[in-house]
Coordinates of C-alpha atoms in Angstrom, one line a residue:
M1 CA -15.9 4.8 -0.4
F2 CA -16.4 8.1 2.0
D3 CA -17.6 5.8 4.8
E4 CA -15.3 3.0 4.4
A5 CA -12.3 5.2 4.6
R6 CA -13.7 6.9 7.7
E7 CA -14.3 3.2 9.3
A8 CA -10.0 2.7 8.9
P9 CA -9.6 3.3 12.2
A10 CA -11.3 1.1 14.0
A11 CA -10.8 -1.8 11.6
V12 CA -6.9 -1.7 12.6
A13 CA -8.2 -1.4 16.0
R14 CA -9.7 -4.7 15.3
L15 CA -6.8 -6.0 13.5
M16 CA -4.3 -5.5 16.2
A17 CA -6.7 -6.9 18.8
A18 CA -6.7 -10.2 16.8
D19 CA -4.4 -13.2 16.1
L20 CA -1.5 -12.3 18.8
A21 CA -1.0 -15.9 18.5
A22 CA -0.8 -16.3 14.9
Y23 CA 1.3 -13.5 14.4
T24 CA 4.0 -14.5 17.5
S25 CA 3.8 -17.9 16.2
L26 CA 4.9 -16.5 12.4
G27 CA 7.7 -14.5 13.6
E28 CA 9.2 -17.5 16.1
Q29 CA 9.3 -19.5 13.2
L30 CA 10.8 -17.1 10.7
R31 CA 13.4 -16.0 13.3
A32 CA 14.3 -19.7 13.9
D33 CA 14.1 -20.9 10.2
P34 CA 14.7 -17.7 8.1
P35 CA 13.6 -18.1 4.7
R36 CA 16.1 -18.5 1.6
S37 CA 14.2 -17.0 -0.8
A38 CA 10.8 -14.5 -0.1
L39 CA 7.9 -13.8 -2.6
T40 CA 4.4 -11.9 -2.4
V41 CA 1.7 -12.7 -5.0
A42 CA -0.5 -10.2 -5.4
R43 CA -2.1 -7.5 -7.9
G44 CA -4.0 -3.8 -7.7
S45 CA -4.1 -2.1 -4.4
S46 CA -3.1 -5.3 -2.6
D47 CA 0.2 -5.5 -4.5
H48 CA 0.6 -2.0 -3.5
A49 CA 0.4 -2.8 0.3
A50 CA 2.9 -5.8 -0.6
H51 CA 5.4 -3.9 -1.8
Y52 CA 5.2 -1.8 1.5
M53 CA 5.7 -4.9 3.5
A54 CA 8.6 -6.4 1.2
Y55 CA 10.4 -2.9 1.6
L56 CA 10.2 -3.3 5.5
V57 CA 11.5 -6.5 5.3
M58 CA 14.4 -5.7 2.8
A59 CA 15.5 -2.5 4.8
R60 CA 14.7 -3.9 8.4
L61 CA 16.2 -7.4 8.0
G62 CA 18.0 -7.4 4.3
R63 CA 16.2 -10.4 2.9
L64 CA 15.2 -9.4 -0.7
V65 CA 11.8 -9.5 -1.5
T66 CA 10.2 -10.3 -5.1
S67 CA 7.2 -9.8 -6.4
L68 CA 6.0 -12.9 -8.4
P69 CA 5.0 -12.7 -12.1
M70 CA 1.8 -14.6 -11.4
S71 CA 1.9 -15.5 -15.1
L72 CA 4.9 -18.0 -14.3
V73 CA 2.9 -20.3 -13.1
T74 CA -0.5 -19.8 -14.4
L75 CA 0.1 -19.2 -18.0
Y76 CA 3.9 -20.7 -18.7
Q77 CA 3.7 -23.2 -15.6
S78 CA 6.9 -23.0 -14.6
Q79 CA 8.0 -25.5 -11.6
L80 CA 9.3 -23.2 -8.9
D81 CA 12.1 -24.1 -6.6
C82 CA 10.1 -23.7 -3.2
N83 CA 13.1 -25.3 -1.0
G84 CA 13.1 -22.2 2.3
L85 CA 10.6 -20.6 -0.1
V86 CA 8.3 -18.1 2.2
S87 CA 5.1 -16.3 0.1
W88 CA 2.7 -14.0 1.3
G89 CA -0.5 -13.4 -0.9
F90 CA -2.0 -10.5 -0.7
S91 CA -6.0 -9.7 -1.4
Q92 CA -9.4 -8.2 -0.3
S93 CA -11.6 -11.3 -2.1
G94 CA -9.1 -13.9 -1.8
Q95 CA -11.1 -15.4 -5.2
S96 CA -8.4 -14.8 -7.8
P97 CA -7.6 -17.9 -9.6
D98 CA -3.9 -16.7 -10.2
L99 CA -3.4 -15.9 -6.5
I100 CA -4.6 -19.1 -5.7
A101 CA -2.6 -21.4 -7.8
P102 CA 0.8 -20.5 -7.0
T103 CA 0.1 -20.1 -3.3
R104 CA -1.3 -24.0 -3.5
Q105 CA 2.0 -24.9 -5.8
F106 CA 4.3 -23.2 -3.6
R107 CA 2.4 -25.1 -0.5
E108 CA 2.4 -28.7 -2.3
G109 CA 6.2 -27.9 -3.0
G110 CA 7.0 -27.3 0.8
A111 CA 7.1 -23.6 0.9
R112 CA 5.6 -21.6 3.8
T113 CA 2.2 -19.8 2.7
V114 CA 0.8 -17.2 4.0
A115 CA -2.4 -15.4 3.1
V116 CA -3.3 -11.9 4.3
V117 CA -7.0 -11.6 3.3
N118 CA -10.3 -9.7 4.3
D119 CA -12.2 -13.2 3.7
A120 CA -10.7 -16.2 5.7
G121 CA -13.2 -18.6 3.9
S122 CA -11.9 -17.9 0.6
P123 CA -9.9 -20.0 -1.7
L124 CA -6.6 -18.2 -1.2
A125 CA -7.2 -18.4 2.6
Q126 CA -7.8 -22.4 2.2
A127 CA -5.0 -22.6 -0.1
A128 CA -2.3 -21.0 2.3
Q129 CA -0.5 -22.8 5.5
W130 CA -0.9 -19.7 7.4
V131 CA -4.1 -17.2 7.3
L132 CA -4.2 -13.6 8.7
P133 CA -7.7 -12.0 8.2
L134 CA -7.6 -8.6 7.9
H135 CA -10.6 -7.7 9.9
A136 CA -11.8 -5.1 7.4
G137 CA -15.7 -5.9 7.5
A138 CA -17.7 -5.6 4.7
E139 CA -16.2 -3.1 1.6
T140 CA -18.5 -2.8 -1.2
S141 CA -16.6 0.2 -2.5
V142 CA -15.1 -0.4 -5.8
A143 CA -12.3 1.4 -4.6
A144 CA -10.3 -0.2 -1.8
T145 CA -9.6 2.2 1.1
K146 CA -10.2 0.1 4.7
S147 CA -9.0 -3.0 3.3
Y148 CA -5.7 -1.3 1.7
I149 CA -4.7 0.0 5.4
T150 CA -5.3 -3.0 6.8
Q151 CA -3.1 -4.8 4.9
L152 CA -0.7 -2.0 5.3
V153 CA -1.1 -2.8 9.4
A154 CA -0.5 -6.5 8.5
G155 CA 2.4 -6.1 6.6
A156 CA 3.9 -3.8 9.6
R157 CA 2.4 -6.1 11.8
I158 CA 4.4 -9.4 10.4
V159 CA 7.7 -7.2 10.3
A160 CA 7.8 -6.4 14.0
H161 CA 6.9 -9.5 14.9
W162 CA 9.3 -11.1 12.8
Q163 CA 12.4 -8.5 14.8
N164 CA 10.3 -8.9 17.9
D165 CA 10.6 -5.4 17.4
A166 CA 8.8 -4.1 20.2
P167 CA 9.1 0.3 19.7
L168 CA 7.1 -0.8 16.3
L169 CA 4.7 -3.6 18.0
A170 CA 4.0 -0.5 20.3
A171 CA 3.3 1.9 17.5
L172 CA 1.1 0.0 15.7
D173 CA -1.0 -0.5 19.2
T174 CA -1.7 3.3 18.7
L175 CA -2.1 3.3 15.4
P176 CA -5.5 3.6 15.1
E177 CA -5.5 7.0 17.2
V178 CA -3.6 8.3 14.8
L179 CA -5.4 6.8 11.9
E180 CA -8.7 8.8 13.3
R181 CA -6.8 12.1 13.3
A182 CA -5.4 12.0 9.9
A183 CA -9.3 10.8 8.7
Y184 CA -10.2 14.1 9.8
T185 CA -7.0 16.4 8.6
D186 CA -7.7 18.6 6.1
W187 CA -6.6 18.2 2.4
S188 CA -8.8 20.5 0.8
P189 CA -5.3 22.1 -1.1
L190 CA -5.6 18.9 -3.4
V191 CA -9.1 19.3 -4.5
D192 CA -8.5 23.0 -5.1
A193 CA -5.2 22.1 -7.2
L194 CA -6.0 19.1 -8.9
V195 CA -10.2 19.8 -9.8
D196 CA -8.9 20.4 -13.2
A197 CA -6.3 18.2 -13.9
D198 CA -6.5 15.2 -16.5
K199 CA -2.6 14.3 -15.9
L200 CA -0.2 13.8 -12.9
F201 CA 3.0 12.5 -11.4
V202 CA 2.9 10.9 -7.8
I203 CA 6.5 10.8 -6.0
G204 CA 7.2 8.8 -3.1
R205 CA 10.6 6.9 -2.3
G206 CA 11.8 3.9 -0.2
T207 CA 8.6 3.4 2.3
S208 CA 6.3 5.7 0.9
L209 CA 6.5 4.3 -2.9
A210 CA 3.9 2.0 -2.1
I211 CA 1.9 4.8 -1.1
A212 CA 2.3 7.0 -4.4
M213 CA 1.9 3.6 -6.3
E214 CA -2.1 3.3 -4.9
A215 CA -2.5 6.9 -4.9
A216 CA -1.8 6.9 -8.8
L217 CA -4.2 4.0 -8.9
K218 CA -7.1 6.0 -7.2
F219 CA -6.7 9.0 -9.2
K220 CA -7.2 6.8 -12.1
E221 CA -9.8 4.7 -10.8
V222 CA -12.0 7.5 -9.0
C223 CA -10.9 10.7 -10.8
G224 CA -10.4 10.2 -14.5
I225 CA -7.0 11.2 -14.3
Q226 CA -4.1 10.2 -16.1
A227 CA -1.9 9.3 -12.9
E228 CA 1.7 7.7 -12.6
A229 CA 3.8 6.8 -9.9
F230 CA 7.3 6.9 -9.7
S231 CA 10.7 7.1 -7.4
G232 CA 11.8 10.2 -6.8
A233 CA 15.2 8.9 -8.4
E234 CA 13.3 7.8 -11.0
V235 CA 11.6 10.3 -11.9
K236 CA 14.6 12.4 -12.7
H237 CA 15.3 10.3 -15.4
G238 CA 13.2 10.3 -18.7
P239 CA 9.7 11.0 -17.2
M240 CA 10.6 14.3 -16.4
A241 CA 10.8 15.5 -19.9
L242 CA 7.0 15.4 -19.9
I243 CA 7.3 18.2 -16.9
E244 CA 5.9 22.2 -18.1
E245 CA 4.6 25.0 -16.7
G246 CA 1.2 24.1 -14.0
Y247 CA 2.4 20.3 -14.7
P248 CA 0.7 18.7 -11.3
L249 CA 2.5 16.5 -9.2
L250 CA 1.8 15.1 -5.6
V251 CA 5.0 14.1 -3.3
F252 CA 4.5 11.6 -0.5
A253 CA 7.4 13.0 1.9
P254 CA 7.0 11.6 5.4
R255 CA 10.0 11.3 7.9
G256 CA 12.6 8.7 7.1
P257 CA 15.9 8.6 4.9
A258 CA 14.4 9.8 1.5
Q259 CA 12.5 12.7 3.0
A260 CA 15.5 15.3 2.3
G261 CA 15.6 13.8 -1.5
L262 CA 11.9 14.2 -1.9
L263 CA 11.6 17.8 -0.3
Q264 CA 14.5 19.0 -2.6
L265 CA 13.3 17.6 -5.9
A266 CA 9.7 19.3 -5.1
D267 CA 11.6 22.5 -4.8
D268 CA 13.5 21.6 -8.1
M269 CA 10.0 20.5 -9.8
R270 CA 8.8 23.9 -8.5
R271 CA 11.8 25.8 -10.5
R272 CA 10.6 24.0 -13.2
G273 CA 7.2 25.6 -13.4
A274 CA 5.6 22.2 -12.0
R275 CA 2.3 22.8 -9.7
V276 CA 3.6 20.5 -6.7
L277 CA 1.9 19.1 -3.8
V278 CA 3.7 17.8 -0.6
A279 CA 2.6 15.9 2.0
A280 CA 5.0 16.0 5.3
P281 CA 4.4 16.6 8.6
V282 CA 3.1 19.7 10.1
G283 CA 6.0 22.8 9.6
T284 CA 7.8 21.2 6.8
P285 CA 8.9 23.8 4.4
G286 CA 6.9 23.9 1.4
A287 CA 4.3 21.4 2.7
E288 CA 0.9 22.2 2.1
L289 CA -0.6 18.5 2.9
P290 CA -0.5 17.7 6.4
L291 CA 0.7 14.4 7.4
V292 CA -0.4 13.1 10.8
V293 CA 3.1 11.3 12.4
A294 CA 3.0 8.1 13.7
D295 CA 4.5 6.6 16.9
H296 CA 7.2 5.1 14.5
E297 CA 8.4 6.5 11.2
D298 CA 7.9 3.8 9.3
L299 CA 4.1 3.7 9.9
D300 CA 3.8 7.5 8.5
P301 CA 2.8 6.5 5.2
I302 CA -0.1 4.5 6.4
S303 CA -1.1 8.0 8.0
A304 CA -0.7 9.8 4.6
I305 CA -2.7 7.4 2.5
Q306 CA -5.4 7.6 5.4
S307 CA -5.6 11.2 4.7
Y308 CA -5.5 11.3 0.8
Y309 CA -8.5 8.7 0.5
L310 CA -11.0 11.3 2.0
A311 CA -8.9 13.7 -0.1
V312 CA -9.1 11.7 -3.3
E313 CA -13.0 10.8 -2.8
A314 CA -13.5 14.6 -2.3
L315 CA -12.0 15.5 -5.4
A316 CA -14.0 12.8 -7.6
R317 CA -17.2 14.7 -6.7
A318 CA -15.3 18.3 -7.4
K319 CA -15.4 16.5 -10.8
G320 CA -18.9 15.7 -11.1
L321 CA -17.9 12.0 -10.6
D322 CA -19.3 9.5 -8.4
P323 CA -16.3 8.0 -6.7
D324 CA -18.5 4.8 -5.9
K325 CA -19.4 4.1 -9.4
P326 CA -16.2 3.9 -11.2
R327 CA -16.4 3.3 -15.0
H328 CA -16.0 -0.2 -16.4
L329 CA -14.4 -1.7 -12.9
N330 CA -16.2 -4.5 -10.9
K331 CA -15.3 -5.3 -6.8
V332 CA -14.0 -8.3 -7.6
T333 CA -11.6 -9.2 -10.5
L334 CA -10.7 -12.6 -11.5
T335 CA -7.7 -12.9 -13.8
H336 CA -5.7 -16.0 -14.6

């Protein structure tokens, strides 16, 4: 896990150097013939990456994107309306039947289907009309790291080409250097604060919510911590009743419209006695975890998860666990 997380910047450089024609052509087609409806098809870490892309599409393009409950197709045999539909299947292995079946059904129904996948020869890739390889290389760690980061980048690249957004595209080109710095940023306060933790809230909002969801999953996978991810708005409802003295929270507060509210939430939680860790750019009041900023604020969450991966790997080892051998888990999960 450590080695593969450190390989993410190079993987992103490979992704950005490849497949320009495919991204350009897809972007041109989406502009010329905008979809009537849009779906993401994914599970686990891949679903978190899809959530990030969906948020960018909704925020920047004003088009609603739904995360497909795959059982609609695989169990309930629903025949969804494919007229004007575009679907994006996100996967590392491209092997799971419940991603392949909807993608195949949508394509046969006339939808535009895209596979964002690390294995370009996988069944998911074969089922889709468009294939956007992640170029992450072999990933043997059960806990996905570099493949997740490349999925985030691929999603942002799709949006940038759809909008033909030159500043975002330029920022994506410089992202490997940003991630290289992020991979060597000191997040040891996270290890020190959470080495004895058995429960945790992970908070984000807007573009950082997908990162919070992924971080919560990794806390469970490699550290055995019962971690839950919440929006900074949602946590103020029922979940806040759990806050007690010393209750740990990790708040991802990158730049952007959600940052002020997240920092205010962190202050509120501290007053309630919580042990709050804030990941934010250097100089942000109360931030113990320095976030390396990208050349565009919408890409800051990618830098944040790069730093986080190395920290959570170190946390697992500090807790006496082997992050490369999570209990009960396999690299490829096949669901129906």
